[in-house]
PDB file of C-alpha atoms and ligand atoms in Angstrom:
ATOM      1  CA  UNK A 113       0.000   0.000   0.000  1.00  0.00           C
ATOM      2  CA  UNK A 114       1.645   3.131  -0.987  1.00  0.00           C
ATOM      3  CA  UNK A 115       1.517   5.848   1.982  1.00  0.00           C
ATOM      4  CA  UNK A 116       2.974   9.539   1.526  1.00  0.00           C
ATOM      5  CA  UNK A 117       3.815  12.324   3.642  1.00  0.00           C
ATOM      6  CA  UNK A 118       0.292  13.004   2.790  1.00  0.00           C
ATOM      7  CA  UNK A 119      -1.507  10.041   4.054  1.00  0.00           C
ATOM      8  CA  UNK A 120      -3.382  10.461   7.373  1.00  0.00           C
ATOM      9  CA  UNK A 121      -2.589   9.621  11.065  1.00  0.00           C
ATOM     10  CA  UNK A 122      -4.639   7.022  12.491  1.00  0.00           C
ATOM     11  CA  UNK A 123      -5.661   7.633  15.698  1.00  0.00           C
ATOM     12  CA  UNK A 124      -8.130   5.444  18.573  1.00  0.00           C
ATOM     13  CA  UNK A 125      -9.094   5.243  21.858  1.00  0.00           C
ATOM     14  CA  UNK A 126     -12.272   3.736  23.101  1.00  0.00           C
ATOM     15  CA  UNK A 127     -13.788   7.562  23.669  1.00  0.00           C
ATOM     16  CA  UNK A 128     -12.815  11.058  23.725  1.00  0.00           C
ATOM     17  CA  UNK A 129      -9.389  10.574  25.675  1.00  0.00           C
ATOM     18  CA  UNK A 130      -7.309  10.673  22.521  1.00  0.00           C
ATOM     19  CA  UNK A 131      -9.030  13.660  21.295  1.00  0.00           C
ATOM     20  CA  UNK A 132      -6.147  15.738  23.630  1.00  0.00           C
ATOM     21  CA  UNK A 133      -3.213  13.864  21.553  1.00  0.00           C
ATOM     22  CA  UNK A 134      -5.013  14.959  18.237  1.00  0.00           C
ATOM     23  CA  UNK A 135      -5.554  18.316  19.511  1.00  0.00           C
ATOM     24  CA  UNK A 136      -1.726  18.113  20.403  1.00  0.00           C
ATOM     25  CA  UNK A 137      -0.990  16.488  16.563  1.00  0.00           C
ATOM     26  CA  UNK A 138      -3.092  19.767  15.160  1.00  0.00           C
ATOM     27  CA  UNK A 139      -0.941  22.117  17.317  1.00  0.00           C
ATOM     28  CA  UNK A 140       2.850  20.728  16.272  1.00  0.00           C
ATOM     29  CA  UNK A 141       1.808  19.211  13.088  1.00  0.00           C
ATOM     30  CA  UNK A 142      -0.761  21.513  11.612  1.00  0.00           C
ATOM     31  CA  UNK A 143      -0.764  20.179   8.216  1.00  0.00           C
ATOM     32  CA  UNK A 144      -1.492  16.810   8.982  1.00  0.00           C
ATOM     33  CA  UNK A 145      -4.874  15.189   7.956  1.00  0.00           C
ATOM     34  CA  UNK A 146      -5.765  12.371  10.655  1.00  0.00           C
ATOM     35  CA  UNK A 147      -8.771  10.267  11.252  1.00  0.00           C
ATOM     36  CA  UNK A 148      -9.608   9.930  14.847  1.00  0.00           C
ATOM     37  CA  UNK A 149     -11.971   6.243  15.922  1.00  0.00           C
ATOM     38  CA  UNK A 150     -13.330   5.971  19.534  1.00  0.00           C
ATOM     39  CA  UNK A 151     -14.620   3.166  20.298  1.00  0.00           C
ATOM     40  CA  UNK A 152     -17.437   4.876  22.254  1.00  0.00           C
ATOM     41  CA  UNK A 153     -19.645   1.723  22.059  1.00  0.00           C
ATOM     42  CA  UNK A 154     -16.941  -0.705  24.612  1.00  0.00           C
ATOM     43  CA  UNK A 155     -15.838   2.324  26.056  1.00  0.00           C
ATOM     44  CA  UNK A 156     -14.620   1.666  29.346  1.00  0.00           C
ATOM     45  CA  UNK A 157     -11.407  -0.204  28.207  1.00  0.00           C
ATOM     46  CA  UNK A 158     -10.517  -0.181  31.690  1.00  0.00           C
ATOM     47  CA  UNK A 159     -13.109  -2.674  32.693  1.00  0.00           C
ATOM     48  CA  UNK A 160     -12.690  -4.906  29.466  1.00  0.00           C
ATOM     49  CA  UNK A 161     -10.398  -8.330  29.819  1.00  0.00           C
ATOM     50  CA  UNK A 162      -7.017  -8.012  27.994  1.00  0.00           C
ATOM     51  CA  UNK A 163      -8.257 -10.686  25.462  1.00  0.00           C
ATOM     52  CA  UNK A 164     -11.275  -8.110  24.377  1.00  0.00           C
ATOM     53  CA  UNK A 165      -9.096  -5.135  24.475  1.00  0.00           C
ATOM     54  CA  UNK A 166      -6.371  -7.013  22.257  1.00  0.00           C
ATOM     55  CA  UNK A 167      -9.899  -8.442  19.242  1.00  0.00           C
ATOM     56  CA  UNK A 168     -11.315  -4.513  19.303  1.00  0.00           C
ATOM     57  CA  UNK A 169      -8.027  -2.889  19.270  1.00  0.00           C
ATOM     58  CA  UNK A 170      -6.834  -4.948  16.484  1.00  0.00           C
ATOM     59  CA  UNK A 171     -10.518  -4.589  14.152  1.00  0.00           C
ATOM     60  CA  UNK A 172     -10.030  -0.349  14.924  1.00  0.00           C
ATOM     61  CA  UNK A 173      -6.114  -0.731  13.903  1.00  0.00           C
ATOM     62  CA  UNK A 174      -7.004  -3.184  10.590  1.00  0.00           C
ATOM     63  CA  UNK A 175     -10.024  -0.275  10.161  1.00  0.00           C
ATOM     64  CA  UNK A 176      -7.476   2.171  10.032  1.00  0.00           C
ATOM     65  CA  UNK A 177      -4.974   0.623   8.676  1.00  0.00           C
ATOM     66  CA  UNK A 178      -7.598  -0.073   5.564  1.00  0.00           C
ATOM     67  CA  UNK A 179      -8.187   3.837   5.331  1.00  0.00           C
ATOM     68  CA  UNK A 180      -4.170   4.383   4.132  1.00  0.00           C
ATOM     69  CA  UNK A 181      -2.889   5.813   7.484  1.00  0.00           C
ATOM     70  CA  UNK A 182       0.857   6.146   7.312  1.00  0.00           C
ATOM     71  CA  UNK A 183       0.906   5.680  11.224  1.00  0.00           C
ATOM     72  CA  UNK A 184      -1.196   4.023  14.531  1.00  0.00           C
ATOM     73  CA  UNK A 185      -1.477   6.257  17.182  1.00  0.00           C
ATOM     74  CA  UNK A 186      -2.784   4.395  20.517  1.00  0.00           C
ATOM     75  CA  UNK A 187      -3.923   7.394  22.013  1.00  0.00           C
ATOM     76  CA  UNK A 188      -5.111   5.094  25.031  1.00  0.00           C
ATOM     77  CA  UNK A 189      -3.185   3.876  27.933  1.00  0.00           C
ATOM     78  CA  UNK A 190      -5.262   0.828  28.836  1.00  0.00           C
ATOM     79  CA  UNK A 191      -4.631  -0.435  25.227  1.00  0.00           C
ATOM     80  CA  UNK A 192      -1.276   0.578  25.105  1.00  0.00           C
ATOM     81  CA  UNK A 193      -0.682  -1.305  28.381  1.00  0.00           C
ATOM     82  CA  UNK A 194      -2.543  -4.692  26.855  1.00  0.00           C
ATOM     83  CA  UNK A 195      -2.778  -5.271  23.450  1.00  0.00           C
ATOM     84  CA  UNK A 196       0.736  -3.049  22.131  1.00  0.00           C
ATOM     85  CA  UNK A 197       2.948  -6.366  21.586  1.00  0.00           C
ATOM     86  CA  UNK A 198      -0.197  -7.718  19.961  1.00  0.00           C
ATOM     87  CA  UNK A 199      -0.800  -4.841  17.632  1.00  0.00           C
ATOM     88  CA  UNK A 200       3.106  -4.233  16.720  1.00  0.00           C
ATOM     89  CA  UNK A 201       3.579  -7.508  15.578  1.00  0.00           C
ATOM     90  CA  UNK A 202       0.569  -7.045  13.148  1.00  0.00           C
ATOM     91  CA  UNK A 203       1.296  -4.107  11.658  1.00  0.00           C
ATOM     92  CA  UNK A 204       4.616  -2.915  12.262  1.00  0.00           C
ATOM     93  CA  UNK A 205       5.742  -4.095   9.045  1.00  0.00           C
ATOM     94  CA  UNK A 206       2.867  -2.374   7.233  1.00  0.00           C
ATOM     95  CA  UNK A 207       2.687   1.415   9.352  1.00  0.00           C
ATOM     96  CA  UNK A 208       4.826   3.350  11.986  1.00  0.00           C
ATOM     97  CA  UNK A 209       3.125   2.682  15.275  1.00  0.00           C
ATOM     98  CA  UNK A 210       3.006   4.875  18.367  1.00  0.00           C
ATOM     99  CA  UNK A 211       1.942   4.517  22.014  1.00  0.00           C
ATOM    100  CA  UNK A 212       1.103   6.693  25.277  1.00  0.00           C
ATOM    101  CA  UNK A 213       3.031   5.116  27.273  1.00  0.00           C
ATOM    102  CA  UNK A 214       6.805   4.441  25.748  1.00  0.00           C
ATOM    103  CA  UNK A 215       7.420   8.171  25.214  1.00  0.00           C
ATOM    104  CA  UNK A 216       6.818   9.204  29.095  1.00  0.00           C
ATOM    105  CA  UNK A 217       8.602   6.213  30.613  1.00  0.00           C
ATOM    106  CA  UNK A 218      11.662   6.513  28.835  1.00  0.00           C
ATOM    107  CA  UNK A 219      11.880  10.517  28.813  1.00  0.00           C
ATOM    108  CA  UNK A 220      14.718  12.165  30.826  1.00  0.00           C
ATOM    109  CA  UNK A 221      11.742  14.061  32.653  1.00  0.00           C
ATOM    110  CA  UNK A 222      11.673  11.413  35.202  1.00  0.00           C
ATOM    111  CA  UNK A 223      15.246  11.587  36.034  1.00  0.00           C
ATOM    112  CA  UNK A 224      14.237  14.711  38.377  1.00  0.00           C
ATOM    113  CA  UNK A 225      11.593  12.898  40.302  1.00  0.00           C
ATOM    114  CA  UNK A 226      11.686  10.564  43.260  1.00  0.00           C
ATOM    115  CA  UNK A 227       8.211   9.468  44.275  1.00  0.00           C
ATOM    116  CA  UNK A 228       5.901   9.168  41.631  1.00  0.00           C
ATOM    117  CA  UNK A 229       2.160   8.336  41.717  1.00  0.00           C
ATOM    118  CA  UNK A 230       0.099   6.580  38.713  1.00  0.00           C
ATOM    119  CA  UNK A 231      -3.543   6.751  38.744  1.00  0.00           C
ATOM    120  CA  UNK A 232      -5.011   4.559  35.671  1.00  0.00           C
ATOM    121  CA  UNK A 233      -7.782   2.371  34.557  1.00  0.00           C
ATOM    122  CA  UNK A 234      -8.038  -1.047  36.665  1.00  0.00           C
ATOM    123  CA  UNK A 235      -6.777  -2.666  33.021  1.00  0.00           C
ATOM    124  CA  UNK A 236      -3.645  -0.374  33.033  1.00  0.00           C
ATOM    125  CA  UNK A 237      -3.098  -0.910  36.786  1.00  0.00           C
ATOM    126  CA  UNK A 238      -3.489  -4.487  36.401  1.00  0.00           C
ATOM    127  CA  UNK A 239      -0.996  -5.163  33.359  1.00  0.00           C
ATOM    128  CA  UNK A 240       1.724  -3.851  35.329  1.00  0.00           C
ATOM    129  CA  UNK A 241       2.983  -2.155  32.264  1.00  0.00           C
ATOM    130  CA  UNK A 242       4.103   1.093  33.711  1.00  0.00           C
ATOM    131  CA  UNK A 243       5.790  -0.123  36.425  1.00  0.00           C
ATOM    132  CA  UNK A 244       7.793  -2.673  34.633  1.00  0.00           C
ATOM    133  CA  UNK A 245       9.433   0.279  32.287  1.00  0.00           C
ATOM    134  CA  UNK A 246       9.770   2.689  34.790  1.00  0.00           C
ATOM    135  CA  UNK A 247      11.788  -0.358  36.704  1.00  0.00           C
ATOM    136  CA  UNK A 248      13.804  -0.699  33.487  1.00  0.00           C
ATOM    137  CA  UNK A 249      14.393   3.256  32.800  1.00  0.00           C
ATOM    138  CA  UNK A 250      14.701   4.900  36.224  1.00  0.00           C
ATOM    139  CA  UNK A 251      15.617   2.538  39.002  1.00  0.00           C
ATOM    140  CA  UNK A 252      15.866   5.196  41.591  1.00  0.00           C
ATOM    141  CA  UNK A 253      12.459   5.662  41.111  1.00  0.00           C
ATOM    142  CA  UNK A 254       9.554   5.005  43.954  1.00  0.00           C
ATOM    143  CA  UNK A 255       6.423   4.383  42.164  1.00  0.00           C
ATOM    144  CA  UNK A 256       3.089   3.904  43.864  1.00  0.00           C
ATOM    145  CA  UNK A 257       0.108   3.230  41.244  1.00  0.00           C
ATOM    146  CA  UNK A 258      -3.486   2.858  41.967  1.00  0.00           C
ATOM    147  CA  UNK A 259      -6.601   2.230  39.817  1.00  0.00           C
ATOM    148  CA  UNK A 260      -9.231   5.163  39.844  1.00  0.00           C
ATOM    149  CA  UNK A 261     -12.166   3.681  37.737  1.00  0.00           C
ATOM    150  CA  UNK A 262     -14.642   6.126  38.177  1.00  0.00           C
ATOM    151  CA  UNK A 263     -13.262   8.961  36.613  1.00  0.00           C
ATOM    152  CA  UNK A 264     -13.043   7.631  32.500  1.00  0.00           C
ATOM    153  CA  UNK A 265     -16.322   6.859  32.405  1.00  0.00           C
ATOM    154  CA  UNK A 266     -17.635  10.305  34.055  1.00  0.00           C
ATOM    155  CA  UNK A 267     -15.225  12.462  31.916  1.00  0.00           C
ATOM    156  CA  UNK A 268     -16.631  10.484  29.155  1.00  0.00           C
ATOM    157  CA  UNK A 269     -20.324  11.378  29.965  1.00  0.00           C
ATOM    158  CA  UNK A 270     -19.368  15.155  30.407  1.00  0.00           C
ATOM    159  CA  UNK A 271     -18.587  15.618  33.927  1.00  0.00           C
ATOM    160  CA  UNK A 272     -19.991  18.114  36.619  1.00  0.00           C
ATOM    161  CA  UNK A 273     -16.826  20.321  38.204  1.00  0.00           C
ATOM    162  CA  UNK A 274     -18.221  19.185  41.884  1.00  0.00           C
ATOM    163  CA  UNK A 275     -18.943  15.631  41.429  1.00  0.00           C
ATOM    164  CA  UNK A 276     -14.994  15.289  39.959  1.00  0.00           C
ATOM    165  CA  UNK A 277     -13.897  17.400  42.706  1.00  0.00           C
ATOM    166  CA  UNK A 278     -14.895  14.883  45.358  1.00  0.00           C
ATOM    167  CA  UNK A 279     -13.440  11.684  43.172  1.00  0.00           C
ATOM    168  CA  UNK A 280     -10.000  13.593  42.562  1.00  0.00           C
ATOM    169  CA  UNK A 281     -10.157  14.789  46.851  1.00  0.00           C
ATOM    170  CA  UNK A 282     -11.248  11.120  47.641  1.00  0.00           C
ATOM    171  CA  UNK A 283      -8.522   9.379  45.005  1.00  0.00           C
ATOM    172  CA  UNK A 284      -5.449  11.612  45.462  1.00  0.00           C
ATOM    173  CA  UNK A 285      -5.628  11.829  49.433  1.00  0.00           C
ATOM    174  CA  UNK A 286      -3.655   8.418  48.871  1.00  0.00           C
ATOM    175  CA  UNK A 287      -0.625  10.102  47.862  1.00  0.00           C
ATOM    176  CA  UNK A 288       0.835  12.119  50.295  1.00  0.00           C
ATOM    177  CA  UNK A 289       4.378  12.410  49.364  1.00  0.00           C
ATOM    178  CA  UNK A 290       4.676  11.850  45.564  1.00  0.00           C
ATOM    179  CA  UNK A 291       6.754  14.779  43.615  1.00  0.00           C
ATOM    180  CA  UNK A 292       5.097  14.143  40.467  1.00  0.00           C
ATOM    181  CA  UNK A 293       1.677  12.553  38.990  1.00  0.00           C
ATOM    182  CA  UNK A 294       1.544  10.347  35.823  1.00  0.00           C
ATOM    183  CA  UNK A 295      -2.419  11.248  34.139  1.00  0.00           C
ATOM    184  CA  UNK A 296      -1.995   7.598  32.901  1.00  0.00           C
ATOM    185  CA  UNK A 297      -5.695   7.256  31.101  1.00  0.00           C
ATOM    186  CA  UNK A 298      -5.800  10.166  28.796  1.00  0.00           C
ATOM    187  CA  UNK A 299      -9.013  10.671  29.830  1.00  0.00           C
ATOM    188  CA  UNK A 300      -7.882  12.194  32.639  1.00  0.00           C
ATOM    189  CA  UNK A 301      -5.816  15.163  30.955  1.00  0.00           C
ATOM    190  CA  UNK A 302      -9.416  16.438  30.325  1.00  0.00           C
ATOM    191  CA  UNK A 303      -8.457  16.787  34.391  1.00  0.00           C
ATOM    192  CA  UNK A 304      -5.265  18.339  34.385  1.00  0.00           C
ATOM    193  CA  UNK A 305      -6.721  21.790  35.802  1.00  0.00           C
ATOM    194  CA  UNK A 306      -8.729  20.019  38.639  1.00  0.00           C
ATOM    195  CA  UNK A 307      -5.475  18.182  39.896  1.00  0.00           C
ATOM    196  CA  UNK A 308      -3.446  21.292  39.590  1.00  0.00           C
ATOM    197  CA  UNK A 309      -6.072  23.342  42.012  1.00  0.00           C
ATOM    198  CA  UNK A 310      -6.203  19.953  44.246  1.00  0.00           C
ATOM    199  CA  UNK A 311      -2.006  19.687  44.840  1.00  0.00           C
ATOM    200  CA  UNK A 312      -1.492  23.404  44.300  1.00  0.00           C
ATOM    201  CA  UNK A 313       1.169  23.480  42.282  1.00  0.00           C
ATOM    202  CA  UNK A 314       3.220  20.794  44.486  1.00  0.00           C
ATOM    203  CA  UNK A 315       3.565  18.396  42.266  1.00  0.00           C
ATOM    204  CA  UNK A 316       4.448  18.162  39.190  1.00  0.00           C
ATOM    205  CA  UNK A 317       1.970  16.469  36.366  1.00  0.00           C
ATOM    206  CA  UNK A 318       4.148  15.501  33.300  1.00  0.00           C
ATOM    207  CA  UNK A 319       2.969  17.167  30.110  1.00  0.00           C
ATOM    208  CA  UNK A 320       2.006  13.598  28.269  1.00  0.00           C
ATOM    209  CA  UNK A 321       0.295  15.051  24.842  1.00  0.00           C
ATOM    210  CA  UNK A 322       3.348  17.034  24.474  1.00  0.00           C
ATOM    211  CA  UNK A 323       5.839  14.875  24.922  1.00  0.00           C
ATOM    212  CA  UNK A 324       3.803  12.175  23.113  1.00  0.00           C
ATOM    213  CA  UNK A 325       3.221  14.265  20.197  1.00  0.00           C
ATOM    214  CA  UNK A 326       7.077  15.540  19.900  1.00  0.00           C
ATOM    215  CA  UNK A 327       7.841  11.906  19.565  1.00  0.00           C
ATOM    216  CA  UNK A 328       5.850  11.051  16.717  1.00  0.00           C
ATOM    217  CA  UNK A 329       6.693  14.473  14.853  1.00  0.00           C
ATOM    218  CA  UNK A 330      10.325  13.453  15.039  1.00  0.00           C
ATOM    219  CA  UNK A 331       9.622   9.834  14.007  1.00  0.00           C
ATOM    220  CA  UNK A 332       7.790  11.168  10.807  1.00  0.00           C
ATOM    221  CA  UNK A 333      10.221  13.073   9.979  1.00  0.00           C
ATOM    222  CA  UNK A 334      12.779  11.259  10.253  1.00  0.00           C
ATOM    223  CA  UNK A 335      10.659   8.255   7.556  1.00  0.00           C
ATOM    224  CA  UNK A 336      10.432  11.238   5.910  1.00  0.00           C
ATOM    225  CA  UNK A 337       6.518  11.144   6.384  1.00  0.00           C
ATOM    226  CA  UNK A 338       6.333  14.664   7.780  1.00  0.00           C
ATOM    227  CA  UNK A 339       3.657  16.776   5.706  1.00  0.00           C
ATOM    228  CA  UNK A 340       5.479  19.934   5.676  1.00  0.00           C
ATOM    229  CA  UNK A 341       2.663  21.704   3.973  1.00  0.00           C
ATOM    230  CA  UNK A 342      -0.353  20.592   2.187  1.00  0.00           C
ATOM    231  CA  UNK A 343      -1.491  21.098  -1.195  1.00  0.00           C
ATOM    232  CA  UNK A 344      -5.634  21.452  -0.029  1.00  0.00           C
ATOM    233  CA  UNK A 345      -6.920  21.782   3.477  1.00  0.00           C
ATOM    234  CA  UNK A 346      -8.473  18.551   4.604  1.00  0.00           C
ATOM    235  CA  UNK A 347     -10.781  18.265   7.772  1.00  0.00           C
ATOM    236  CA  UNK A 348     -10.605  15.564  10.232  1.00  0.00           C
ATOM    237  CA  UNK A 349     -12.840  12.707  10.513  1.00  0.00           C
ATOM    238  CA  UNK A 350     -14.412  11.186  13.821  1.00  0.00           C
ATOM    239  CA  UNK A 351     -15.402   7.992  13.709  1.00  0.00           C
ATOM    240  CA  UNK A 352     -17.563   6.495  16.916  1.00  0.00           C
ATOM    241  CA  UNK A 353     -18.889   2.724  17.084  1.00  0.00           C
ATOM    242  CA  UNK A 354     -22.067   3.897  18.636  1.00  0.00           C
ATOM    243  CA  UNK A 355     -24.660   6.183  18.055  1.00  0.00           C
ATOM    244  CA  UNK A 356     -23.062   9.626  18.440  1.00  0.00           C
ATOM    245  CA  UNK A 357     -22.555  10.282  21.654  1.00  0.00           C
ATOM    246  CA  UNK A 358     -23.689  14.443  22.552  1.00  0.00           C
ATOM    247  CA  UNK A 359     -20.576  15.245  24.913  1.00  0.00           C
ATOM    248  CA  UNK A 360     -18.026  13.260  21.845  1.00  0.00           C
ATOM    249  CA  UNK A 361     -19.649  15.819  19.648  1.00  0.00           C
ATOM    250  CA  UNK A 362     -19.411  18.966  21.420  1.00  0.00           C
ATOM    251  CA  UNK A 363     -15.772  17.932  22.559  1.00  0.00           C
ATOM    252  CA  UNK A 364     -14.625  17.744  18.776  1.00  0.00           C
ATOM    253  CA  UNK A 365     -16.380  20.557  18.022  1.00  0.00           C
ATOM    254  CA  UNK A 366     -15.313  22.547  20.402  1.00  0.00           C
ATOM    255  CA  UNK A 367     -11.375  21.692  19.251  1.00  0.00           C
ATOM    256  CA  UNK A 368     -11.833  20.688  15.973  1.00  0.00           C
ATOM    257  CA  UNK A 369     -14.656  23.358  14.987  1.00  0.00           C
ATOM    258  CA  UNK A 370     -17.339  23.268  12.297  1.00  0.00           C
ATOM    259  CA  UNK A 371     -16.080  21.486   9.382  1.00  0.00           C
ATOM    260  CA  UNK A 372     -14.757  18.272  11.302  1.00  0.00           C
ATOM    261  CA  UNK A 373     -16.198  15.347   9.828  1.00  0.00           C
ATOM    262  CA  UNK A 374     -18.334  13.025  12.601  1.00  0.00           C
ATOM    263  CA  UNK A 375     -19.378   9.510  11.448  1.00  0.00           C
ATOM    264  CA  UNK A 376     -20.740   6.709  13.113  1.00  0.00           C
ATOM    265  CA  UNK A 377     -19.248   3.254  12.057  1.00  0.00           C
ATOM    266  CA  UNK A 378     -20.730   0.043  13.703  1.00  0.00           C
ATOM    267  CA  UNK A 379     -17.862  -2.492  14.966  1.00  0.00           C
ATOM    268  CA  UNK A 380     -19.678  -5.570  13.858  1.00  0.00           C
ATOM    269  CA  UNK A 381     -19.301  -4.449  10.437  1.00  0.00           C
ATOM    270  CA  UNK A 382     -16.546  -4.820   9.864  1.00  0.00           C
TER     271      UNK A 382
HETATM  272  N1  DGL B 444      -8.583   6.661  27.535  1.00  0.00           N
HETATM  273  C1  DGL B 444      -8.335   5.348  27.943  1.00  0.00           C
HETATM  274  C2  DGL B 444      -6.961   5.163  28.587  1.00  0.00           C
HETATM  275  O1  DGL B 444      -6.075   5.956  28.329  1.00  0.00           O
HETATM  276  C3  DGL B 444      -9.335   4.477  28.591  1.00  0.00           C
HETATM  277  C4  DGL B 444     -10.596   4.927  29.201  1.00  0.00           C
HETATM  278  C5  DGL B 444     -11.527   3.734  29.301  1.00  0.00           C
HETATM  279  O2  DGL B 444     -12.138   3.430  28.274  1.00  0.00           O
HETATM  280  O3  DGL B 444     -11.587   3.096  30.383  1.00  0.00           O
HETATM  281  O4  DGL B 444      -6.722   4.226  29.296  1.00  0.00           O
END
């Protein structure tokens, strides 16, 4: 399949977490085209099996893959954390593939901290991904991880600034004496204010779209995949699995404005 610097960016999550790394891809790479898929019909991930995370996130990928994309983004940690191995070995022959996770673990960001605290899905928390690199890049490290399932599917939903309030006093009260906080569900950087006012400014969250997004903007251009400029504006397209969801809609077009495409696809399709 011939791919160009023009060919899209495929990116998925099972909702509107990934929405921040595309917002992220439209800020450092404007000229790129991408087609976003949330997979709004499973969504939460977090409470799926790893064998059901590993069959959807490999029909969304082969969806993708069919539409031409010149790279996977997993813009989701709980399928980063369970089904990447799965996912490179299918296609990393075929497309460049990137992950949430990989990027943050290995960065030299780390090397300042000494106690850091994960909150994730119960899927991410459970694969023991995170703290397995972490181990392997920064071994003077403390890391203390819990699972906070409450919050992906509320942020999903559209949530109420009080309601999350209480979840992120009632969650974060169990770390006391962490220096920084790893958002590892990119739900949660819908958050990233909230936290902020919780820990006042005392601990540092790590800037994961950023750092995320740098990474595949030098892996493109370094394949020479880059689209330095574009001959014609094209918009995005949205994809969902399930009937469109109202918050999915306003998110998108709140970042993504008027003219982003929104489509619904139905997973058994295809
Ligand atoms: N945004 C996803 C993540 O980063 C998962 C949210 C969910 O579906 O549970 O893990």
């Amino acid at each position: 399949m011939k791919i160009s610097r023009l060919s899209p960016i495929g990116i998925f999550d099972s909702g509107i977490g990934g929405l921040i790394i595309a917002k992220e891809i439209k800020i450092q790479m404007p000229n790129e085209y991408f087609i976003y898929f949330g997979d709004t019909k499973n969504m939460p991930y977090g409470e799926k099996s790893k064998n059901f995370i590993i069959k959807n996130s490999i029909k969304i990928a082969s969806f993708l893959y069919k539409k031409k994309c010149k790279a996977l983004v997993i813009a989701c940690n709980s399928i980063s954390s369970n089904a990447l191995d799965v996912i490179y070995k299918k296609f990393h022959k075929k497309i460049l593939i990137f992950n949430v996770i990989d990027p943050i673990v290995k960065n030299k960001i780390l090397f300042s901290s000494k106690k850091i605290g994960i909150i994730a899905t119960p899927a991410t928390i459970r694969s023991n991904f995170y703290i397995k690199k972490i181990k392997k890049y920064h071994h003077h490290l403390d890391v203390i991880q819990i699972s906070t399932p409450l919050l992906a599917p509320i942020i999903e939903k559209g949530f109420e600034i009080k309601k999350i309030n209480f979840l992120i006093k009632n969650y974060l009260n169990y770390f006391k004496s962490i220096d920084t906080l790893l958002l590892a569900c990119t739900h949660y950087l819908f958050l990233k204010q909230q936290i902020e006012n919780f820990y006042h400014g005392q601990v540092h969250l790590i800037d994961i779209q950023k750092i995320v997004v740098e990474e595949i903007k030098k892996k493109l251009n370094e394949k020479k995949l880059l689209c330095l400029h574009s001959p014609y504006k094209k918009f995005p397209i949205f994809y969902t699995s399930s009937y469109l969801p109202t918050f999915f809609e306003k998110k998108v077009r709140i970042i993504f404005g008027k003219k982003a495409l929104i489509k619904t696809h139905v997973f058994n399709l295809f």
